């Protein structure tokens, strides 16, 4: 069986889905978060800085919230009493070293569902590679690689 080839460094970002983006945004701003990027107009999302990490708040009725991979926008998907319907889309941890082939082999050897997007994703440190995995309860975890300077800071 393949050995683990990476170490978790920190939480990269967290994505929350909501029916009331302004209310949730205001709550986190009150806690001390700051607005990193407002993407409500094009994506239905606002990105907040939460310490060294980021918190993305996604409107379930916006373009990202309507995405099938994000659970769609039905109210049932926000039923907090039903574990099959979650408010959390995924969370991300920054790992090092990042070796996509080794990570996918590690997951395959343990029957852990894994997928690697074919394009760099934005995280707290900028755009970089990632592999999505799913835990036994169905929560999605993004194993985030280092930022790629050629893609800019985000």
Backbone as JSON Lines, residues from 0, in Angstrom:
{"i":0,"aa":"X","n":[0.85,-1.18,0.0],"ca":[0.0,0.0,0.0],"c":[0.9,1.24,0.0]}
{"i":1,"aa":"X","n":[0.53,2.24,-0.76],"ca":[1.33,3.46,-0.85],"c":[1.32,4.21,0.47]}
{"i":2,"aa":"X","n":[2.47,4.8,0.8],"ca":[2.59,5.62,2.0],"c":[2.12,7.04,1.7]}
{"i":3,"aa":"X","n":[1.66,7.72,2.71],"ca":[1.26,9.11,2.55],"c":[2.49,9.91,2.15]}
{"i":4,"aa":"X","n":[2.33,10.77,1.15],"ca":[3.47,11.51,0.59],"c":[3.38,13.01,0.84]}
{"i":5,"aa":"X","n":[2.53,13.42,1.75],"ca":[2.35,14.85,1.98],"c":[2.06,15.11,3.45]}
{"i":6,"aa":"X","n":[2.2,16.36,3.86],"ca":[1.89,16.81,5.21],"c":[0.9,17.97,5.11]}
{"i":7,"aa":"X","n":[-0.13,17.95,5.93],"ca":[-1.09,19.06,5.94],"c":[-0.45,20.25,6.64]}
{"i":8,"aa":"X","n":[-0.48,21.42,5.96],"ca":[0.12,22.63,6.5],"c":[-0.9,23.51,7.22]}
{"i":9,"aa":"X","n":[-2.05,23.74,6.6],"ca":[-3.04,24.63,7.19],"c":[-4.34,24.56,6.4]}
{"i":10,"aa":"X","n":[-5.37,25.16,6.95],"ca":[-6.64,25.28,6.24],"c":[-6.48,26.36,5.18]}
{"i":11,"aa":"X","n":[-6.79,26.05,3.93],"ca":[-6.64,27.0,2.83],"c":[-7.89,27.88,2.72]}
{"i":12,"aa":"X","n":[-9.04,27.27,2.51],"ca":[-10.28,28.05,2.44],"c":[-11.47,27.15,2.75]}
{"i":13,"aa":"X","n":[-12.58,27.79,3.07],"ca":[-13.82,27.11,3.38],"c":[-14.91,27.76,2.53]}
{"i":14,"aa":"X","n":[-15.82,26.95,1.99],"ca":[-16.9,27.46,1.15],"c":[-18.23,27.12,1.82]}
{"i":15,"aa":"X","n":[-19.01,28.16,2.12],"ca":[-20.33,27.99,2.72],"c":[-21.4,28.4,1.72]}
{"i":16,"aa":"X","n":[-22.47,27.63,1.66],"ca":[-23.62,27.95,0.81],"c":[-24.69,28.59,1.68]}
{"i":17,"aa":"X","n":[-25.42,29.55,1.12],"ca":[-26.43,30.25,1.91],"c":[-27.58,30.75,1.03]}
{"i":18,"aa":"X","n":[-28.74,30.91,1.66],"ca":[-29.88,31.53,1.0],"c":[-29.87,33.04,1.2]}
{"i":19,"aa":"X","n":[-29.04,33.52,2.15],"ca":[-29.01,34.95,2.48],"c":[-27.56,35.42,2.59]}
{"i":20,"aa":"X","n":[-26.95,35.67,1.44],"ca":[-25.54,36.05,1.39],"c":[-25.24,37.32,2.19]}
{"i":21,"aa":"X","n":[-26.02,38.39,2.05],"ca":[-25.7,39.6,2.83],"c":[-25.7,39.36,4.34]}
{"i":22,"aa":"X","n":[-26.66,38.57,4.82],"ca":[-26.72,38.29,6.26],"c":[-25.48,37.54,6.72]}
{"i":23,"aa":"X","n":[-25.08,36.49,5.98],"ca":[-23.92,35.71,6.36],"c":[-22.63,36.53,6.22]}
{"i":24,"aa":"X","n":[-22.54,37.32,5.15],"ca":[-21.38,38.21,4.96],"c":[-21.24,39.16,6.15]}
{"i":25,"aa":"X","n":[-22.35,39.79,6.54],"ca":[-22.31,40.75,7.65],"c":[-21.9,40.08,8.95]}
{"i":26,"aa":"X","n":[-22.37,38.85,9.16],"ca":[-22.01,38.1,10.36],"c":[-20.49,37.92,10.43]}
{"i":27,"aa":"X","n":[-19.89,37.44,9.33],"ca":[-18.44,37.2,9.33],"c":[-17.63,38.49,9.35]}
{"i":28,"aa":"X","n":[-18.14,39.54,8.74],"ca":[-17.46,40.84,8.83],"c":[-17.47,41.32,10.28]}
{"i":29,"aa":"X","n":[-18.56,41.08,10.96],"ca":[-18.67,41.46,12.38],"c":[-17.66,40.69,13.22]}
{"i":30,"aa":"X","n":[-17.35,39.48,12.83],"ca":[-16.36,38.68,13.56],"c":[-14.93,39.11,13.27]}
{"i":31,"aa":"X","n":[-14.75,39.99,12.29],"ca":[-13.4,40.48,12.0],"c":[-12.85,40.08,10.66]}
{"i":32,"aa":"X","n":[-13.62,39.35,9.86],"ca":[-13.17,39.02,8.5],"c":[-13.18,40.29,7.66]}
{"i":33,"aa":"X","n":[-12.44,40.27,6.57],"ca":[-12.45,41.41,5.65],"c":[-12.79,40.9,4.25]}
{"i":34,"aa":"X","n":[-13.33,41.79,3.42],"ca":[-13.69,41.4,2.06],"c":[-12.43,41.33,1.21]}
{"i":35,"aa":"X","n":[-12.18,40.16,0.65],"ca":[-11.05,39.94,-0.25],"c":[-11.46,40.24,-1.68]}
{"i":36,"aa":"X","n":[-12.62,39.7,-2.08],"ca":[-13.1,39.88,-3.45],"c":[-14.62,39.69,-3.46]}
{"i":37,"aa":"X","n":[-15.31,40.63,-4.1],"ca":[-16.76,40.55,-4.22],"c":[-17.1,40.07,-5.62]}
{"i":38,"aa":"X","n":[-17.56,38.82,-5.74],"ca":[-17.88,38.21,-7.03],"c":[-19.37,37.95,-7.15]}
{"i":39,"aa":"X","n":[-20.19,38.73,-6.42],"ca":[-21.64,38.5,-6.47],"c":[-22.19,38.72,-7.87]}
{"i":40,"aa":"X","n":[-21.69,39.73,-8.59],"ca":[-22.24,40.06,-9.91],"c":[-22.05,38.93,-10.92]}
{"i":41,"aa":"X","n":[-20.87,38.29,-10.92],"ca":[-20.62,37.27,-11.95],"c":[-20.74,35.84,-11.44]}
{"i":42,"aa":"X","n":[-20.51,35.59,-10.15],"ca":[-20.53,34.22,-9.64],"c":[-21.52,33.99,-8.5]}
{"i":43,"aa":"X","n":[-22.07,35.07,-7.93],"ca":[-22.95,34.89,-6.77],"c":[-22.16,34.47,-5.55]}
{"i":44,"aa":"X","n":[-20.95,35.04,-5.39],"ca":[-20.06,34.63,-4.31],"c":[-19.3,35.85,-3.81]}
{"i":45,"aa":"X","n":[-19.01,35.84,-2.52],"ca":[-18.12,36.85,-1.94],"c":[-17.03,36.09,-1.2]}
{"i":46,"aa":"X","n":[-15.79,36.54,-1.34],"ca":[-14.65,35.89,-0.7],"c":[-14.14,36.79,0.41]}
{"i":47,"aa":"X","n":[-14.06,36.23,1.61],"ca":[-13.61,36.96,2.78],"c":[-12.25,36.43,3.23]}
{"i":48,"aa":"X","n":[-11.44,37.3,3.76],"ca":[-10.17,36.9,4.37],"c":[-10.48,36.55,5.82]}
{"i":49,"aa":"X","n":[-10.06,35.36,6.22],"ca":[-10.29,34.89,7.58],"c":[-8.92,34.48,8.13]}
{"i":50,"aa":"X","n":[-8.2,35.45,8.69],"ca":[-6.82,35.22,9.1],"c":[-5.97,34.99,7.86]}
{"i":51,"aa":"X","n":[-5.19,33.92,7.87],"ca":[-4.36,33.58,6.72],"c":[-5.15,32.79,5.68]}
{"i":52,"aa":"X","n":[-6.38,32.44,5.98],"ca":[-7.21,31.62,5.1],"c":[-8.31,32.47,4.46]}
{"i":53,"aa":"X","n":[-9.12,31.81,3.63],"ca":[-10.24,32.5,2.99],"c":[-11.54,31.76,3.28]}
{"i":54,"aa":"X","n":[-12.62,32.53,3.3],"ca":[-13.96,32.0,3.46],"c":[-14.78,32.48,2.28]}
{"i":55,"aa":"X","n":[-15.26,31.55,1.46],"ca":[-16.11,31.88,0.32],"c":[-17.56,31.65,0.73]}
{"i":56,"aa":"X","n":[-18.41,32.65,0.52],"ca":[-19.84,32.51,0.8],"c":[-20.56,32.55,-0.53]}
{"i":57,"aa":"X","n":[-21.27,31.47,-0.84],"ca":[-21.91,31.27,-2.13],"c":[-23.43,31.35,-1.98]}
{"i":58,"aa":"X","n":[-24.05,32.2,-2.77],"ca":[-25.51,32.3,-2.82],"c":[-26.03,31.09,-3.59]}
{"i":59,"aa":"X","n":[-26.9,30.28,-2.96],"ca":[-27.39,29.06,-3.61],"c":[-28.17,29.35,-4.88]}
{"i":60,"aa":"X","n":[-28.64,30.59,-5.04],"ca":[-29.39,30.95,-6.24],"c":[-28.52,31.6,-7.3]}
{"i":61,"aa":"X","n":[-27.23,31.78,-7.04],"ca":[-26.3,32.36,-8.01],"c":[-25.71,31.29,-8.91]}
{"i":62,"aa":"X","n":[-24.86,31.69,-9.87],"ca":[-24.28,30.75,-10.83],"c":[-23.55,29.57,-10.19]}
{"i":63,"aa":"X","n":[-22.71,29.81,-9.18],"ca":[-22.01,28.7,-8.53],"c":[-23.0,27.88,-7.71]}
{"i":64,"aa":"X","n":[-23.9,28.54,-6.99],"ca":[-24.88,27.85,-6.17],"c":[-25.83,26.98,-6.97]}
{"i":65,"aa":"X","n":[-26.07,27.33,-8.22],"ca":[-26.94,26.55,-9.1],"c":[-26.22,25.36,-9.71]}
{"i":66,"aa":"X","n":[-24.89,25.33,-9.61],"ca":[-24.09,24.27,-10.21],"c":[-24.47,22.92,-9.62]}
{"i":67,"aa":"X","n":[-24.66,21.93,-10.47],"ca":[-25.03,20.59,-10.02],"c":[-23.99,20.03,-9.06]}
{"i":68,"aa":"X","n":[-22.7,20.3,-9.3],"ca":[-21.66,19.78,-8.43],"c":[-21.71,20.41,-7.05]}
{"i":69,"aa":"X","n":[-22.4,21.53,-6.91],"ca":[-22.51,22.2,-5.62],"c":[-23.81,21.84,-4.92]}
{"i":70,"aa":"X","n":[-24.57,20.93,-5.45],"ca":[-25.79,20.47,-4.79],"c":[-27.05,21.18,-5.25]}
{"i":71,"aa":"X","n":[-26.96,22.04,-6.24],"ca":[-28.15,22.75,-6.71],"c":[-28.63,23.76,-5.69]}
{"i":72,"aa":"X","n":[-29.77,24.34,-5.94],"ca":[-30.23,25.45,-5.1],"c":[-31.5,25.15,-4.33]}
{"i":73,"aa":"X","n":[-31.91,23.91,-4.25],"ca":[-33.16,23.63,-3.55],"c":[-33.01,23.86,-2.06]}
{"i":74,"aa":"X","n":[-34.09,24.26,-1.42],"ca":[-34.05,24.48,0.02],"c":[-33.71,23.19,0.76]}
{"i":75,"aa":"X","n":[-34.05,22.04,0.19],"ca":[-33.73,20.77,0.83],"c":[-32.23,20.61,1.03]}
{"i":76,"aa":"X","n":[-31.43,21.2,0.14],"ca":[-29.99,21.08,0.26],"c":[-29.42,21.91,1.41]}
{"i":77,"aa":"X","n":[-30.26,22.71,2.04],"ca":[-29.82,23.49,3.2],"c":[-30.55,23.06,4.46]}
{"i":78,"aa":"X","n":[-31.13,21.86,4.45],"ca":[-31.84,21.33,5.61],"c":[-30.8,20.88,6.63]}
{"i":79,"aa":"X","n":[-30.58,21.68,7.65],"ca":[-29.51,21.41,8.61],"c":[-29.76,20.16,9.44]}
{"i":80,"aa":"X","n":[-30.99,19.68,9.5],"ca":[-31.27,18.48,10.27],"c":[-31.03,17.2,9.5]}
{"i":81,"aa":"X","n":[-30.77,17.29,8.21],"ca":[-30.59,16.11,7.37],"c":[-29.13,16.04,6.93]}
{"i":82,"aa":"X","n":[-28.41,15.02,7.38],"ca":[-26.98,14.92,7.06],"c":[-26.7,14.7,5.59]}
{"i":83,"aa":"X","n":[-27.72,14.3,4.82],"ca":[-27.52,14.12,3.38],"c":[-27.5,15.47,2.65]}
{"i":84,"aa":"X","n":[-27.97,16.51,3.29],"ca":[-28.02,17.84,2.68],"c":[-27.2,18.79,3.54]}
{"i":85,"aa":"X","n":[-26.09,19.23,2.99],"ca":[-25.14,20.01,3.77],"c":[-25.06,21.45,3.31]}
{"i":86,"aa":"X","n":[-24.7,22.3,4.24],"ca":[-24.44,23.69,3.94],"c":[-23.0,23.87,3.48]}
{"i":87,"aa":"X","n":[-22.11,23.02,3.92],"ca":[-20.69,23.09,3.55],"c":[-20.47,22.44,2.2]}
{"i":88,"aa":"X","n":[-19.87,23.17,1.27],"ca":[-19.55,22.6,-0.04],"c":[-18.26,21.79,0.05]}
{"i":89,"aa":"X","n":[-17.19,22.41,0.49],"ca":[-15.93,21.7,0.7],"c":[-15.04,22.56,1.58]}
{"i":90,"aa":"X","n":[-14.0,21.93,2.12],"ca":[-12.97,22.72,2.79],"c":[-11.64,22.3,2.2]}
{"i":91,"aa":"X","n":[-10.66,23.18,2.33],"ca":[-9.38,22.94,1.67],"c":[-8.24,23.06,2.67]}
{"i":92,"aa":"X","n":[-7.28,22.19,2.52],"ca":[-6.06,22.27,3.31],"c":[-4.87,22.35,2.36]}
{"i":93,"aa":"X","n":[-3.92,23.16,2.72],"ca":[-2.7,23.32,1.92],"c":[-1.76,22.18,2.3]}
{"i":94,"aa":"X","n":[-1.25,21.48,1.32],"ca":[-0.35,20.36,1.58],"c":[0.99,20.58,0.9]}
{"i":95,"aa":"X","n":[1.99,19.89,1.41],"ca":[3.31,19.92,0.81],"c":[4.03,18.64,1.16]}
{"i":96,"aa":"X","n":[4.79,18.03,0.28],"ca":[4.88,18.43,-1.12],"c":[3.61,18.05,-1.87]}
{"i":97,"aa":"X","n":[3.41,18.69,-2.99],"ca":[2.25,18.39,-3.83],"c":[2.73,17.57,-5.02]}
{"i":98,"aa":"X","n":[2.35,16.3,-5.03],"ca":[2.67,15.4,-6.14],"c":[1.36,14.73,-6.53]}
{"i":99,"aa":"X","n":[0.72,15.25,-7.57],"ca":[-0.62,14.8,-7.94],"c":[-0.67,13.3,-8.19]}
{"i":100,"aa":"X","n":[0.32,12.76,-8.88],"ca":[0.34,11.33,-9.19],"c":[0.39,10.52,-7.9]}
{"i":101,"aa":"X","n":[1.25,10.92,-6.97],"ca":[1.37,10.2,-5.7],"c":[0.09,10.33,-4.86]}
{"i":102,"aa":"X","n":[-0.52,11.5,-4.88],"ca":[-1.76,11.7,-4.11],"c":[-2.87,10.81,-4.67]}
{"i":103,"aa":"X","n":[-3.01,10.8,-5.99],"ca":[-4.06,9.98,-6.61],"c":[-3.8,8.49,-6.37]}
{"i":104,"aa":"X","n":[-2.54,8.07,-6.4],"ca":[-2.21,6.67,-6.12],"c":[-2.53,6.32,-4.66]}
{"i":105,"aa":"X","n":[-2.2,7.22,-3.76],"ca":[-2.5,7.04,-2.35],"c":[-4.01,6.85,-2.16]}
{"i":106,"aa":"X","n":[-4.8,7.69,-2.79],"ca":[-6.26,7.61,-2.68],"c":[-6.8,6.34,-3.31]}
{"i":107,"aa":"X","n":[-6.3,6.01,-4.49],"ca":[-6.77,4.81,-5.18],"c":[-6.5,3.55,-4.35]}
{"i":108,"aa":"X","n":[-5.34,3.49,-3.71],"ca":[-4.99,2.33,-2.9],"c":[-5.93,2.16,-1.7]}
{"i":109,"aa":"X","n":[-6.57,3.22,-1.3],"ca":[-7.47,3.19,-0.15],"c":[-8.94,3.34,-0.54]}
{"i":110,"aa":"X","n":[-9.22,3.28,-1.83],"ca":[-10.58,3.45,-2.35],"c":[-11.21,4.77,-1.91]}
{"i":111,"aa":"X","n":[-10.38,5.81,-1.84],"ca":[-10.86,7.16,-1.53],"c":[-11.21,7.84,-2.84]}
{"i":112,"aa":"X","n":[-12.47,8.25,-3.03],"ca":[-12.82,8.96,-4.26],"c":[-11.97,10.23,-4.39]}
{"i":113,"aa":"X","n":[-11.36,10.41,-5.58],"ca":[-10.48,11.57,-5.8],"c":[-10.6,12.04,-7.23]}
{"i":114,"aa":"X","n":[-10.49,13.36,-7.42],"ca":[-10.47,13.93,-8.76],"c":[-9.57,15.15,-8.76]}
{"i":115,"aa":"X","n":[-8.85,15.33,-9.85],"ca":[-7.96,16.47,-10.01],"c":[-8.48,17.35,-11.14]}
{"i":116,"aa":"X","n":[-8.89,18.58,-10.83],"ca":[-9.32,19.49,-11.89],"c":[-8.18,19.73,-12.89]}
{"i":117,"aa":"X","n":[-8.53,20.0,-14.13],"ca":[-7.52,20.17,-15.18],"c":[-7.03,21.62,-15.27]}
{"i":118,"aa":"X","n":[-7.4,22.46,-14.31],"ca":[-7.02,23.87,-14.34],"c":[-6.69,24.3,-12.92]}
{"i":119,"aa":"X","n":[-5.86,25.34,-12.76],"ca":[-5.51,25.8,-11.41],"c":[-6.72,26.45,-10.73]}
{"i":120,"aa":"X","n":[-6.78,26.27,-9.42],"ca":[-7.88,26.81,-8.63],"c":[-7.36,27.9,-7.69]}
{"i":121,"aa":"X","n":[-8.19,28.89,-7.42],"ca":[-7.81,29.97,-6.53],"c":[-7.97,29.55,-5.08]}
{"i":122,"aa":"X","n":[-6.94,29.79,-4.31],"ca":[-6.97,29.54,-2.88],"c":[-6.4,30.74,-2.15]}
{"i":123,"aa":"X","n":[-6.13,30.59,-0.88],"ca":[-5.66,31.69,-0.05],"c":[-4.33,32.26,-0.52]}
{"i":124,"aa":"X","n":[-3.48,31.43,-1.14],"ca":[-2.15,31.88,-1.58],"c":[-2.08,32.2,-3.06]}
{"i":125,"aa":"X","n":[-3.16,32.04,-3.8],"ca":[-3.16,32.27,-5.24],"c":[-3.64,31.03,-5.98]}
{"i":126,"aa":"X","n":[-3.47,31.03,-7.29],"ca":[-3.91,29.91,-8.14],"c":[-2.89,28.78,-8.09]}
{"i":127,"aa":"X","n":[-3.39,27.55,-7.99],"ca":[-2.51,26.4,-7.97],"c":[-3.29,25.11,-8.16]}
{"i":128,"aa":"X","n":[-2.56,24.0,-8.18],"ca":[-3.19,22.69,-8.4],"c":[-3.92,22.2,-7.14]}
{"i":129,"aa":"X","n":[-4.8,21.23,-7.35],"ca":[-5.54,20.67,-6.23],"c":[-6.09,19.3,-6.62]}
{"i":130,"aa":"X","n":[-6.37,18.5,-5.61],"ca":[-7.07,17.24,-5.76],"c":[-8.23,17.27,-4.76]}
{"i":131,"aa":"X","n":[-9.43,16.95,-5.25],"ca":[-10.6,16.85,-4.38],"c":[-10.76,15.4,-3.95]}
{"i":132,"aa":"X","n":[-10.99,15.19,-2.65],"ca":[-11.3,13.86,-2.14],"c":[-12.61,13.96,-1.36]}
{"i":133,"aa":"X","n":[-13.21,12.81,-1.06],"ca":[-14.46,12.78,-0.3],"c":[-14.26,11.91,0.92]}
{"i":134,"aa":"X","n":[-14.63,12.43,2.1],"ca":[-14.47,11.65,3.32],"c":[-15.62,10.65,3.47]}
{"i":135,"aa":"X","n":[-15.55,9.75,4.45],"ca":[-16.59,8.73,4.59],"c":[-18.0,9.28,4.84]}
{"i":136,"aa":"X","n":[-18.11,10.51,5.34],"ca":[-19.42,11.12,5.55],"c":[-19.9,11.91,4.35]}
{"i":137,"aa":"X","n":[-19.12,11.93,3.29],"ca":[-19.52,12.64,2.08],"c":[-19.02,14.07,1.99]}
{"i":138,"aa":"X","n":[-18.24,14.54,2.97],"ca":[-17.68,15.89,2.91],"c":[-16.53,15.93,1.91]}
{"i":139,"aa":"X","n":[-16.51,17.0,1.11],"ca":[-15.43,17.14,0.13],"c":[-14.29,17.94,0.73]}
{"i":140,"aa":"X","n":[-13.09,17.44,0.52],"ca":[-11.86,18.07,1.01],"c":[-10.96,18.34,-0.18]}
{"i":141,"aa":"X","n":[-10.48,19.55,-0.28],"ca":[-9.55,19.92,-1.36],"c":[-8.14,19.89,-0.8]}
{"i":142,"aa":"X","n":[-7.3,19.04,-1.37],"ca":[-5.88,19.01,-1.01],"c":[-5.19,19.99,-1.95]}
{"i":143,"aa":"X","n":[-4.82,21.14,-1.43],"ca":[-4.36,22.28,-2.23],"c":[-2.85,22.31,-2.31]}
{"i":144,"aa":"X","n":[-2.35,22.39,-3.53],"ca":[-0.92,22.51,-3.76],"c":[-0.45,23.95,-3.68]}
{"i":145,"aa":"X","n":[0.84,24.18,-3.92],"ca":[1.39,25.53,-3.83],"c":[0.89,26.42,-4.96]}
{"i":146,"aa":"X","n":[0.88,27.73,-4.73],"ca":[0.47,28.64,-5.8],"c":[1.48,28.62,-6.94]}
{"i":147,"aa":"X","n":[0.98,28.83,-8.14],"ca":[1.83,28.9,-9.32],"c":[1.99,30.38,-9.68]}
{"i":148,"aa":"X","n":[3.2,30.95,-9.52],"ca":[3.39,32.38,-9.76],"c":[2.98,32.85,-11.15]}
{"i":149,"aa":"X","n":[3.04,31.98,-12.15],"ca":[2.69,32.42,-13.5],"c":[1.2,32.71,-13.66]}
{"i":150,"aa":"X","n":[0.38,32.26,-12.69],"ca":[-1.05,32.54,-12.74],"c":[-1.42,33.79,-11.95]}
{"i":151,"aa":"X","n":[-0.46,34.42,-11.32],"ca":[-0.72,35.63,-10.56],"c":[-1.24,35.33,-9.18]}
{"i":152,"aa":"X","n":[-1.41,36.37,-8.35],"ca":[-1.82,36.18,-6.97],"c":[-3.3,35.91,-6.78]}
{"i":153,"aa":"X","n":[-4.08,35.98,-7.82],"ca":[-5.51,35.73,-7.67],"c":[-6.23,36.95,-7.95]}
